[in-house]
Coordinates of C-alpha atoms and ligand atoms in Angstrom, one line a residue:
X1 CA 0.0 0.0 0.0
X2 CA 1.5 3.4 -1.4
X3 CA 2.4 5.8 1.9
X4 CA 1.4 8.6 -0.1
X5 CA -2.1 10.3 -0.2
X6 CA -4.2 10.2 -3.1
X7 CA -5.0 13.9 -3.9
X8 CA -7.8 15.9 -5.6
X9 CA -6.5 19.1 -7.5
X10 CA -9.0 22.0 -8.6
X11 CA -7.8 24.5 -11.1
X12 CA -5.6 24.1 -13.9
X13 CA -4.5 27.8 -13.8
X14 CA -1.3 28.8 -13.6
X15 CA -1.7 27.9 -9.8
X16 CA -3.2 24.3 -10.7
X17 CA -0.4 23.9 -13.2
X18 CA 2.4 24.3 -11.2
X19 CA 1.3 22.5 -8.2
X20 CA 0.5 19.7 -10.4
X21 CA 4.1 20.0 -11.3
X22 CA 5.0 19.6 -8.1
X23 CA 2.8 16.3 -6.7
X24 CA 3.7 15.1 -10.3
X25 CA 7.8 15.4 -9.3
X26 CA 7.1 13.5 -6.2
X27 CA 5.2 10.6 -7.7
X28 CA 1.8 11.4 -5.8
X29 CA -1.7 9.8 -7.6
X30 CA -3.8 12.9 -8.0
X31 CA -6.8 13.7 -10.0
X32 CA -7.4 16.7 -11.6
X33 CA -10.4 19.1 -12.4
X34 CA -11.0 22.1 -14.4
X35 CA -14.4 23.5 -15.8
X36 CA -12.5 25.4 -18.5
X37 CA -11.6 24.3 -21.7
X38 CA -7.4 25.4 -21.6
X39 CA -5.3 25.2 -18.9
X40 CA -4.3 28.8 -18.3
X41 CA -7.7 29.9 -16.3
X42 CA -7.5 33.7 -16.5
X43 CA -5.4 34.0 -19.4
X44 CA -7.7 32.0 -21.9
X45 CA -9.4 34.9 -23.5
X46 CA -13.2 33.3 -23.9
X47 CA -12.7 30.2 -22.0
X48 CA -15.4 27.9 -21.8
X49 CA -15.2 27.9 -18.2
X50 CA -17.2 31.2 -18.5
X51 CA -15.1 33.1 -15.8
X52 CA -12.2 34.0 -17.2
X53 CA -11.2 37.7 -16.8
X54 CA -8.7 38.4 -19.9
X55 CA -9.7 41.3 -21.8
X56 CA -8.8 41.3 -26.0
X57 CA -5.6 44.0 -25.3
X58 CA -4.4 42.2 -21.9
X59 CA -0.9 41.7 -21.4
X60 CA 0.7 40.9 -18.4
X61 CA 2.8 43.3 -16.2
X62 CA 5.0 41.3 -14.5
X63 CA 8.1 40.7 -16.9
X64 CA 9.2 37.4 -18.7
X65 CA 11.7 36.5 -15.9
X66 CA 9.4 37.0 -13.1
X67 CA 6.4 34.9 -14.3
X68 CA 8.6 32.1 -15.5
X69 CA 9.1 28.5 -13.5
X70 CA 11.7 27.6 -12.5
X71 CA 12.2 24.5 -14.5
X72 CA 10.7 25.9 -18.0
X73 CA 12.2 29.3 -19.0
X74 CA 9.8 31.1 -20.9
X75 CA 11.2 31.5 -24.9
X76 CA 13.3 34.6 -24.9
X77 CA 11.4 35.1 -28.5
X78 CA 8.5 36.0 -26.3
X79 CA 8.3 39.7 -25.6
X80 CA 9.2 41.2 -21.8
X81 CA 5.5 41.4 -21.1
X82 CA 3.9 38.8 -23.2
X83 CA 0.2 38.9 -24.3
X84 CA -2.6 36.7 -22.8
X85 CA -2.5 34.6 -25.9
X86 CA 1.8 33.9 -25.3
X87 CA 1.3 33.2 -22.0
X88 CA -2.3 30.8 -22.0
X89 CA 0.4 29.0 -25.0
X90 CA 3.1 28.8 -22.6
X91 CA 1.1 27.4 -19.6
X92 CA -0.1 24.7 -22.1
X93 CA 3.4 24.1 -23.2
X94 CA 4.5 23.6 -19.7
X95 CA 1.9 21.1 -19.2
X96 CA 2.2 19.0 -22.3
X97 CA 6.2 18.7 -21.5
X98 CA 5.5 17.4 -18.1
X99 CA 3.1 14.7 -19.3
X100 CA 0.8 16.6 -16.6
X101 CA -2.2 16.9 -19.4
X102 CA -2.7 12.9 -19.0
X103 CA -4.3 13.7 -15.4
X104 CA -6.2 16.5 -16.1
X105 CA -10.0 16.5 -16.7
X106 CA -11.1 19.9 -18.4
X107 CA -14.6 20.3 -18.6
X108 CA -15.4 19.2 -15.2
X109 CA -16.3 21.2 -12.4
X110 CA -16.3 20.1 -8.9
X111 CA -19.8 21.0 -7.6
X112 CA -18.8 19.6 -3.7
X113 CA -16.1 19.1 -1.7
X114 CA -16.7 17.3 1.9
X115 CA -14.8 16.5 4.8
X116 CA -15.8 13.0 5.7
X117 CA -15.8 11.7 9.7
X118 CA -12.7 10.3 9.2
X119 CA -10.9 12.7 7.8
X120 CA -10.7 12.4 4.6
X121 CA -12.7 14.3 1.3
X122 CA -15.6 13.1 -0.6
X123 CA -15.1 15.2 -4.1
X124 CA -18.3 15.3 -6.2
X125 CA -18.0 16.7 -10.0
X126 CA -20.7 18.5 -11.6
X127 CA -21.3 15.5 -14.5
X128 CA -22.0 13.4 -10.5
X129 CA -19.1 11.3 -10.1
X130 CA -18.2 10.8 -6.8
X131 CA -14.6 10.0 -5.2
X132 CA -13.0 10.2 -2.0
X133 CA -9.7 11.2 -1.6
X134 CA -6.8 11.9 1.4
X135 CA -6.5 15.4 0.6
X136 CA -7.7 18.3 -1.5
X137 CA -5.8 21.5 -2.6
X138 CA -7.8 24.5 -4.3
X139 CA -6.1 26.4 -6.6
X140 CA -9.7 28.2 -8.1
X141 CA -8.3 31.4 -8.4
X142 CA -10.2 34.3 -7.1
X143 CA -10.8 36.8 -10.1
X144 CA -14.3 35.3 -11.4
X145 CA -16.6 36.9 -9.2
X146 CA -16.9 40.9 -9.6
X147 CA -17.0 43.1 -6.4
X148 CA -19.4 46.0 -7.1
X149 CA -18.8 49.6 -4.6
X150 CA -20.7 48.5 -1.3
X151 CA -22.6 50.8 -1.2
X152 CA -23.3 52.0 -4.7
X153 CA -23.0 55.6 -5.3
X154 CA -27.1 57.2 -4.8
X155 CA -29.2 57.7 -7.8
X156 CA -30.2 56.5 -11.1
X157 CA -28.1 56.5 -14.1
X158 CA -29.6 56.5 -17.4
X159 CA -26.9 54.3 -19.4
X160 CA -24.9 51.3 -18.8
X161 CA -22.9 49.7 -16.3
X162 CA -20.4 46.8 -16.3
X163 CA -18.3 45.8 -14.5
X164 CA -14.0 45.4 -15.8
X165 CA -14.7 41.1 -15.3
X166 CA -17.1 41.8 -18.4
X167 CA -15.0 44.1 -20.3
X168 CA -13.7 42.2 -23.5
X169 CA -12.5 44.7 -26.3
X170 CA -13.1 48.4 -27.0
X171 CA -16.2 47.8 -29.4
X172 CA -18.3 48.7 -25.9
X173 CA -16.2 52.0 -25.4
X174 CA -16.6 53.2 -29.2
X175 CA -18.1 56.8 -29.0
X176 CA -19.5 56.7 -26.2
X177 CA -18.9 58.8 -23.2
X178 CA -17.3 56.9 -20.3
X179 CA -16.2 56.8 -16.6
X180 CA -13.5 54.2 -15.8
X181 CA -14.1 53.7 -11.9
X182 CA -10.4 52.8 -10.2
X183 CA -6.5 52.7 -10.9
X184 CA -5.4 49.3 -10.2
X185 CA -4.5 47.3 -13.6
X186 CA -7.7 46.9 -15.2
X187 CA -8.8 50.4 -14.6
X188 CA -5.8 51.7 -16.3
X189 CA -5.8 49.5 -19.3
X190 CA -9.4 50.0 -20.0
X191 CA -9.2 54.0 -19.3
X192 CA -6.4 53.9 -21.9
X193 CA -8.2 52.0 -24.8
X194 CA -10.9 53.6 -24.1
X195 CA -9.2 57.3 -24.2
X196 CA -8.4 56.2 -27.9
X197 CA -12.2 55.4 -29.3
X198 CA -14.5 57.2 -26.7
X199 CA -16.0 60.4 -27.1
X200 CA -14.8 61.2 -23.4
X201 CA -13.4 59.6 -20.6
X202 CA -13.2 60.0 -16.9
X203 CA -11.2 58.5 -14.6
X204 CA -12.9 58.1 -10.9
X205 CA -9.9 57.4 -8.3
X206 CA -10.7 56.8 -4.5
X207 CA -7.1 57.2 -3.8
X208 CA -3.8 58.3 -5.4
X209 CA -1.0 55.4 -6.6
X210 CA 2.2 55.3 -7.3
X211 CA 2.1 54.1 -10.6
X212 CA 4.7 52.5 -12.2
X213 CA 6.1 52.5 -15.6
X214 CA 6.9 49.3 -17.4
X215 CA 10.9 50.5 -17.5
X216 CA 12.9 51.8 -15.0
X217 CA 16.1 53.7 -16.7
X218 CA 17.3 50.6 -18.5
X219 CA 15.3 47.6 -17.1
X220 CA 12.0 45.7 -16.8
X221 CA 11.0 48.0 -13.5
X222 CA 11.1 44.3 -11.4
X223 CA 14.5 44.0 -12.9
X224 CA 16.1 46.9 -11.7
X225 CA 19.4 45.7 -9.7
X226 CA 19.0 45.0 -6.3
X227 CA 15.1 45.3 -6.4
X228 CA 14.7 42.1 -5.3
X229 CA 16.4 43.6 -2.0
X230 CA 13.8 45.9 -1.6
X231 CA 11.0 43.8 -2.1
X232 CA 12.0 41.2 0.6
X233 CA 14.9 39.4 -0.3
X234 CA 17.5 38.2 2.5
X235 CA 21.1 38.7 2.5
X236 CA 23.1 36.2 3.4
X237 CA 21.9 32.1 4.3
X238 CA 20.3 30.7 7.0
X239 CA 20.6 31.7 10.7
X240 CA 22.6 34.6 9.5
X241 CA 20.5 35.8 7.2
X242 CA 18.9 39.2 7.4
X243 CA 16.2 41.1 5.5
X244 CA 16.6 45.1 5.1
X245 CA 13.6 46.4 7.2
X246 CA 10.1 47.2 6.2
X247 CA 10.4 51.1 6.7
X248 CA 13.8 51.3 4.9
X249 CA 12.2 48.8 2.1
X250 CA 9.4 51.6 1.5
X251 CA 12.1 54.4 1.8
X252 CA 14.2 52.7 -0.8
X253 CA 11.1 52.0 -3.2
X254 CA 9.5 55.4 -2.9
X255 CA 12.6 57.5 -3.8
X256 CA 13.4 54.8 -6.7
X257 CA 9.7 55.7 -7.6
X258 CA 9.9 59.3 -7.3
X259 CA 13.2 59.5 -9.0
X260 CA 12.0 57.6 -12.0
X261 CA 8.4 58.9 -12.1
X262 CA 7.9 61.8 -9.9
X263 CA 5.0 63.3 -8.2
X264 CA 1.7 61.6 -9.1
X265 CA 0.1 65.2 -9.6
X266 CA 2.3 66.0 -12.5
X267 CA 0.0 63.6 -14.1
X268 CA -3.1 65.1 -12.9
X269 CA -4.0 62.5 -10.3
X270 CA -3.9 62.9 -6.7
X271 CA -0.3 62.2 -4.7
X272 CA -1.2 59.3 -2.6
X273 CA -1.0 59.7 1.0
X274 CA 0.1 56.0 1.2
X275 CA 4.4 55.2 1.3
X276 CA 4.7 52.9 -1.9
X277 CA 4.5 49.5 -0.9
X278 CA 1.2 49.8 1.2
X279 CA -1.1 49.0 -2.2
X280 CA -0.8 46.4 -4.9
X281 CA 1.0 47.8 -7.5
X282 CA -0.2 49.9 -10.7
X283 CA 1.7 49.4 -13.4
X284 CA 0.8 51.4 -16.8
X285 CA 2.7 53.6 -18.8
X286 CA 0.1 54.0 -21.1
X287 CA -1.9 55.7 -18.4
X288 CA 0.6 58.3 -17.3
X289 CA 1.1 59.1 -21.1
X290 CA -3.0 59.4 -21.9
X291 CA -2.9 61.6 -18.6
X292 CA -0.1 63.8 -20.4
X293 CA -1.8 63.6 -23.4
X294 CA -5.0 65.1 -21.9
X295 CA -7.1 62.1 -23.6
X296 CA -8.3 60.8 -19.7
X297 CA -9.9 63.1 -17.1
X298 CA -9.0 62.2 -13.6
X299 CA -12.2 62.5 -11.1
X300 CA -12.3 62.1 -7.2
X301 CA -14.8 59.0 -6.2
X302 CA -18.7 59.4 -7.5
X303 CA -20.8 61.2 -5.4
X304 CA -24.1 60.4 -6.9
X305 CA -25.6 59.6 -10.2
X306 CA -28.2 61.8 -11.7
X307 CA -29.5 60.4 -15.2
X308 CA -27.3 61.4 -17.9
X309 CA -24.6 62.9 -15.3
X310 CA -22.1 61.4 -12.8
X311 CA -21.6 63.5 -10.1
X312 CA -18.3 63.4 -8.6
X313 CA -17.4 64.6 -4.6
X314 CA -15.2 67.8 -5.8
X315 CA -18.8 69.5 -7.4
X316 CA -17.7 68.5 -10.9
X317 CA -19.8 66.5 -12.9
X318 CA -19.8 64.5 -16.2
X319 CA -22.1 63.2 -19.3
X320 CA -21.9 59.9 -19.6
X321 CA -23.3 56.5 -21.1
X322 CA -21.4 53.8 -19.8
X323 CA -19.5 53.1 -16.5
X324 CA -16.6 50.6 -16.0
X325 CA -16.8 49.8 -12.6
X326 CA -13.1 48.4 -12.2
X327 CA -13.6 47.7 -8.3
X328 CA -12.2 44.0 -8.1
X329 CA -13.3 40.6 -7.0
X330 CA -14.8 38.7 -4.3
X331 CA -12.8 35.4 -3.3
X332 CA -15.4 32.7 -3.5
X333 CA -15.0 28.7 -2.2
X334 CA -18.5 27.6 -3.6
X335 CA -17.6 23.6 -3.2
X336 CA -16.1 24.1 0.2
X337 CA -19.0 24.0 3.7
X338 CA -18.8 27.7 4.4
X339 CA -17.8 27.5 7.9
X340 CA -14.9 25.4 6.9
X341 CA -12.8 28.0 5.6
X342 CA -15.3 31.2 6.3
X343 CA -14.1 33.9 3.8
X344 CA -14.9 37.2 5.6
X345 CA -16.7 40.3 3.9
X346 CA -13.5 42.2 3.1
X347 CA -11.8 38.9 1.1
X348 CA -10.1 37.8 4.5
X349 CA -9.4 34.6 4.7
X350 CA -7.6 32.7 7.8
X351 CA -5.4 30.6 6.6
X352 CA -1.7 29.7 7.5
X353 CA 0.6 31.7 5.1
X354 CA -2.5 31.6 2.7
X355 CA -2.2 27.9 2.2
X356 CA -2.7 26.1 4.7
X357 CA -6.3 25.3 7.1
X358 CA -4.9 25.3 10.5
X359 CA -7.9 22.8 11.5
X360 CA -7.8 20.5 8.7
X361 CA -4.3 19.7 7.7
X362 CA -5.5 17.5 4.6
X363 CA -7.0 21.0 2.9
X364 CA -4.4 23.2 1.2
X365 CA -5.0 26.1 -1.1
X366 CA -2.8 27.7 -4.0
X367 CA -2.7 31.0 -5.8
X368 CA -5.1 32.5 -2.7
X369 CA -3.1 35.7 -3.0
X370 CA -2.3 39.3 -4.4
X371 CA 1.3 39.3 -5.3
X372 CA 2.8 42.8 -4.2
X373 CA 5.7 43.1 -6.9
X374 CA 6.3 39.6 -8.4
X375 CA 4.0 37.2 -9.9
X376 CA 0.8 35.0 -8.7
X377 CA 2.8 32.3 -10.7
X378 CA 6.2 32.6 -8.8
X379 CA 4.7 32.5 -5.6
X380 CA 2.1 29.9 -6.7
X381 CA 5.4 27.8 -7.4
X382 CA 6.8 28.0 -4.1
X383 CA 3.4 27.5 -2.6
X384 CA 2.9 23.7 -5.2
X385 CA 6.0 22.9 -4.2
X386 CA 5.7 23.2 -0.1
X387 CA 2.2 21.5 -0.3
X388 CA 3.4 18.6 -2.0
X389 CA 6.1 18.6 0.2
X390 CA 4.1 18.4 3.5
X391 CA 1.9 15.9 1.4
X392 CA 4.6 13.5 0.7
X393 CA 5.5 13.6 4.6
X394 CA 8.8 15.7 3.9
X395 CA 7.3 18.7 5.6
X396 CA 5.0 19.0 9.1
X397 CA 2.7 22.0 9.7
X398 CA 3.2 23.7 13.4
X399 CA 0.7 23.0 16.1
X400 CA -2.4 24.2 15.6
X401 CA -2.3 27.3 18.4
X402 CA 0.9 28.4 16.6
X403 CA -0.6 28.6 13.3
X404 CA -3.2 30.7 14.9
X405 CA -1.1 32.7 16.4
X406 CA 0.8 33.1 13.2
X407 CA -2.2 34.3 11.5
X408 CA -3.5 36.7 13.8
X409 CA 0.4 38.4 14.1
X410 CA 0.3 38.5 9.9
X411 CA -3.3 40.3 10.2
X412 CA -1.9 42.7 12.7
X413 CA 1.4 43.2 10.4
X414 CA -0.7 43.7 6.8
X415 CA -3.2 46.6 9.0
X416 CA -0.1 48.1 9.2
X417 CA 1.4 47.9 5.9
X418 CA -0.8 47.5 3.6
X419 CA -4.3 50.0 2.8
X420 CA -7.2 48.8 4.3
X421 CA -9.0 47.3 1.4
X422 CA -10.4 43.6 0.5
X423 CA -7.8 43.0 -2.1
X424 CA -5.2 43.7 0.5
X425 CA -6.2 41.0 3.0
X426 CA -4.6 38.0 0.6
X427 CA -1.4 40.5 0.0
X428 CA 2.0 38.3 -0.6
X429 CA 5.6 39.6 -1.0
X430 CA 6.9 37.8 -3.7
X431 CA 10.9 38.0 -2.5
X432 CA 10.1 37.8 1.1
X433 CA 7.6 34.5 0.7
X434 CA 10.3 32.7 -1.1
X435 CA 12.7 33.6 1.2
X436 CA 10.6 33.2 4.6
X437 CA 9.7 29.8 2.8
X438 CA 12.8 28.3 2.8
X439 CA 13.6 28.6 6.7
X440 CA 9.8 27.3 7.0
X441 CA 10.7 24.1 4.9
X442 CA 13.8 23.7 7.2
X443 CA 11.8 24.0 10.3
X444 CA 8.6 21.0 8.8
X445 CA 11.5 18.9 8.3
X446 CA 12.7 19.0 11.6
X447 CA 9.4 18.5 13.0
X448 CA 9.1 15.3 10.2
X449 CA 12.1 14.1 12.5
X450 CA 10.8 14.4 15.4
X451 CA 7.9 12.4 14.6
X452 CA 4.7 15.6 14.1
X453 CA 2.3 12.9 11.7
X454 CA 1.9 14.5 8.7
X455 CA -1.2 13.4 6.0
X456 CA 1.2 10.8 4.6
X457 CA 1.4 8.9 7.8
X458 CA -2.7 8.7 8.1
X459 CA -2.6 7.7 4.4
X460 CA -0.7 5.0 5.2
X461 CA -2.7 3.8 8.8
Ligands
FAD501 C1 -7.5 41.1 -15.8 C2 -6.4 40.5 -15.0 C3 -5.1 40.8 -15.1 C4 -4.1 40.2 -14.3 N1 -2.8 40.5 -14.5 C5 -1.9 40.0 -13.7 C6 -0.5 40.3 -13.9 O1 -0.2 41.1 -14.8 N2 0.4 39.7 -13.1 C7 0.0 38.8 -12.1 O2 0.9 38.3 -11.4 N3 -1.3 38.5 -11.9 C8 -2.2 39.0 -12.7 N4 -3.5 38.7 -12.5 C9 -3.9 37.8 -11.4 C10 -4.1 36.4 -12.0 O3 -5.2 35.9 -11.4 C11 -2.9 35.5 -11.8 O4 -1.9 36.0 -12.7 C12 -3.0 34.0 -12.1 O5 -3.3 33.8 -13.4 C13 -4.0 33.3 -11.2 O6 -3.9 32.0 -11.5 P1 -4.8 30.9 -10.7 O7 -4.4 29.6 -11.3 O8 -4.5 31.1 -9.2 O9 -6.3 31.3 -11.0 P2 -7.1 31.3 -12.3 O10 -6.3 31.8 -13.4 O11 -8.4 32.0 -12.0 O12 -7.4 29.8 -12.6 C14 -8.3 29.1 -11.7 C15 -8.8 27.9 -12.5 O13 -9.7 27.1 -11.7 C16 -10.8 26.6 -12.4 N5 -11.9 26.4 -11.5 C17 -12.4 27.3 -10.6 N6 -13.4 26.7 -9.9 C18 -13.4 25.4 -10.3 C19 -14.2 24.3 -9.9 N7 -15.2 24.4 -8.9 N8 -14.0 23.1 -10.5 C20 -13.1 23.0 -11.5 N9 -12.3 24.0 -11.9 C21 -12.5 25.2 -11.3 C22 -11.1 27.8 -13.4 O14 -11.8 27.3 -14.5 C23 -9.7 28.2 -13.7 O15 -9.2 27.6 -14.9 C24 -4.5 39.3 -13.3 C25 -5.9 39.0 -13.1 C26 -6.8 39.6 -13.9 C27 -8.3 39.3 -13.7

C-alpha cells in the first residue's frame, strides 16, 4: 500500500499547473479538475469555463523572468510582457512537457467538496461522479466573481454599467462617453483604450497610486538591480541571514519611484498619502502618457448619479453612457461548507501563510493571493512545491495554536502595511515568501524528524 495520499487538485491555472508540477515530481496519484476548456484559467481569452477575466488588449505586467518557472524558462522570442495569448500557449506548453495533461480533466467542475468523519474528502464533480480522496488543494483562483462599490453611489443612471470582469474589447467603449471607476491594472488598461475610441473619458480614483512604468532607466522596472532587496529578499543564508527592514524597504522604493516617475500630480491624479508599498502595485505607462496627453480626465470618487450625469465629490460632474466599474473581485469557495474555511466580507481569509487550514491539515490552497511586486505564478510555485512537500511527509505544519497565532500576528502586520482594502487581505511579498519559505521548509523537516504525523502517515494507517 502506497504511503502517499491520493489527492484531488482543482484549477488548472497557472496555480493548478504548477502545483500539479509539483505532486507530479514527487510521484503522488492525483486527480485533476477544471471546468474550463485550456489550462491557463485567466489567461484564456473566452474560456469555456465562462469566468475567465482576460480582456482582447491584456498583457501581463509582471516581466518574462518573473512569471517564468523555474524549470521551463519562458522562450526569450516571447516579448518582456507577453500577451494573454503567449502566455495561455506557454502554460499549455508547460503542461504537455510534463506529461501533466494525462491527469487533467477539463470540462469538469467540482460541484462539492466534503470533509468525511474520518478525515478524509468526498469530491463530487458537476457530470455526479463521486470519489474520495486523502487530501484536497484548491487552486480556483479568485478573479471570477466581480466586487461591485458597497454601497453604490445614490441615484439613477440612465446608461450602462459593467463591471472590468465583463470588459472584453473596445467595441463597448466606441463613442461613447465613459467613466473608468479605479486605478489598479484593469482600470488603467481599460481607461487607456478607451481614451483612444471614446467620445470622453473620466477617470474616478478613491485614492492616489504610485504608478509604475513598465521600465525603470534601462530595465523591466522588477529587474532593476538589487530590487529584489527591496522587495523582501534576505542577505546572506540561513541563521545569518537578514532582510533590510520594512520602513527602509518603503524608503528605498519610494525614492526609486519618485526618482523615475515623480509626483503623481504631475500627471493630474492625486499624490497618494500612502508610502509605496502599502497597495498592490499599478503598473501602466500608457496611463501616465494618456494623462499627459489630456485624452483621460482624472475625477475624485462618485458622489451620486443623476441620469445622464455622474456627479463626482469635488462638485464637478460628467455626461456619460457607460460606467466601468473596475472595483475587483470577491474570493469565492462555492464547493467548500462555508464554515470550513469562512471567507470574511473584506476577502479575509484565515489561513496559514495563505495555504494552509490550521484545523484540517489534509486542505491546502494555492494561488489565494495578491502578489505585491512579483507574480501569482512565482509564488504559486513556491506555494505547489511546499504542499506537495508536506503531502509527501517531507514537511509538518506547526501546532495548531501556533498557526493561529501566526495568522492573527500576519493580520496585525498587513493593517499596518498594507491599505485597508479587500484586495489587500490576501497581499504576498513575492521575494520575502520565497525567502521566509525556505527557513519554514527547514523547520517541517525538523518536525518530520521528530515524529509531528503528517497526511502521509494517516494515508498510510
Ligand atoms: C485582468 C487580470 C489581469 C491580471 N494581470 C496579472 C498580472 O499582470 N500579473 C500577475 O501576477 N497576476 C495578474 N492577475 C492575477 C491572475 O489571477 C494571476 O496571474 C493568475 O493567473 C492566477 O492563477 P490561478 O491559477 O490562481 O487562478 P485562475 O487563473 O483564475 O485559474 C483558476 C482555474 O480554476 C478553475 N476552477 C475554478 N473553480 C473550479 C471548480 N469548482 N471546478 C473546476 N475548476 C475550477 C477555473 O476554470 C480556472 O481555470 C490578473 C488578473 C486579472 C483578472
Amino acid at each position: 500500500v502506497s504511503a502517499l495520499p491520493t489527492v484531488c487538485l482543482v484549477g488548472a491555472g497557472a496555480s493548478g499547473i504548477t502545483t500539479a508540477r509539483s505532486l507530479s515530481a514527487r510521484g503522488m496519484d492525483f486527480d485533476w479538475f477544471d471546468r474550463g476548456d485550456r489550462v491557463g484559467g485567466i489567461w484564456v481569452f473566452g474560456s469555456a469555463s465562462g469566468t475567465a477575466a482576460a480582456y482582447r488588449q491584456l498583457h501581463i505586467n509582471v516581466s518574462r523572468e518573473r512569471i517564468e518557472f523555474a524549470d521551463y524558462p519562458m522562450p526569450r522570442s516571447l516579448p518582456t510582457y507577453p500577451h494573454h495569448t503567449q502566455l495561455a500557449q506557454y502554460f499549455e506548453d508547460y503542461v504537455r512537457h510534463f506529461g501533466l495533461d494525462r491527469t487533467l480533466r477539463l470540462r469538469t467542475g467540482v460541484e462539492h467538496a466534503r470533509l468525511t468523519a474520518d478525515g478524509r474528502w468526498e469530491v463530487e464533480t458537476d457530470g455526479g461522479e463521486r470519489r474520495v480522496y486523502d487530501a484536497l488543494v484548491v487552486a480556483n483562483g479568485h478573479h471570477s466573481v466581480p466586487r461591485w462599490p458597497t454601497p453604490r453611489p445614490p441615484g439613477e443612471f440612465a446608461g450602462e454599467q459593467i463591471h472590468s470582469h465583463d470588459y472584453r474589447d473596445d467595441s463597448v467603449l466606441r463613442g461613447r462617453d465613459v467613466v473608468v471607476v479605479g486605478l489598479g491594472n484593469s482600470a488603467c488598461d481599460i481607461a487607456v483604450e478607451s481614451s483612444l475610441v471614446a467620445r470622453s473619458t473620466h477617470l474616478s480614483v478613491r485614492r492616489g497610486a504610485h504608478v509604475l512604468p513598465k521600465t525603470m532607466w534601462r530595465w523591466p522596472y522588477d529587474q532593476v538591480p538589487g530590487l529584489e532587496y527591496a522587495l523582501g529578499k534576505g542577505i546572506g543564508v540561513g541563521r545569518f541571514g537578514f532582510q533590510v527592514p520594512w520602513r527602509l524597504r518603503q524608503l528605498w522604493m519610494t525614492m526609486g519611484h519618485r526618482m523615475a516617475v515623480g509626483r503623481m500630480e504631475r500627471y493630474g491624479l492625486p499624490n497618494p498619502t500612502h508610502p509605496f508599498g502599502a497597495t498592490h502595485p499599478t503598473i501602466s505607462p500608457r496611463l501616465l502618457d494618456s494623462l499627459l496627453h489630456g485624452r483621460i480626465a482624472p475625477k475624485p470618487v462618485i458622489e451620486r448619479l443623476d441620469g445622464d450625469l455622474v456627479r463626482f465629490a469635488d462638485g464637478t460632474a460628467a455626461r456619460a453612457d457607460l460606467i466601468v466599474w473596475c472595483t475587483g473581485y470577491e474570493i469565492r469557495l462555492p464547493f467548500l461548507e462555508p464554515d470550513l474555511v469562512p471567507v470574511h466580507a473584506d476577502n479575509r481569509v484565515d489561513l496559514y501563510w495563505n495555504v494552509f487550514s490550521p484545523k484540517v491539515p489534509s486542505l491546502a490552497f494555492v494561488g489565494l493571493l495578491q502578489p505585491a511586486a512579483g507574480s501569482t505564478m512565482q509564488i504559486s510555485e513556491g506555494q505547489g512545491k511546499w504542499v506537495a512537500a508536506h503531502l509527501a511527509g517531507d514537511y509538518a505544519l506547526p501546532p495548531q495554536q501556533e498557526m493561529w497565532a501566526d495568522i492573527e500576528r500576519r493580520r496585525r502586520l498587513a493593517a499596518k502595511r498594507y491599505v485597508a482594502s479587500a484586495r489587500h487581505t490576501v497581499q504576498v511579498e513575492q521575494f520575502d515568501f520565497l525567502w521566509r519559505l525556505r527557513g519554514e521548509l527547514h523547520r517541517g523537516r525538523r518536525r518530520v524528524r521528530r515524529g509531528v504525523p503528517g497526511v502521509s502517515a494517516r494515508a498510510a494507517s
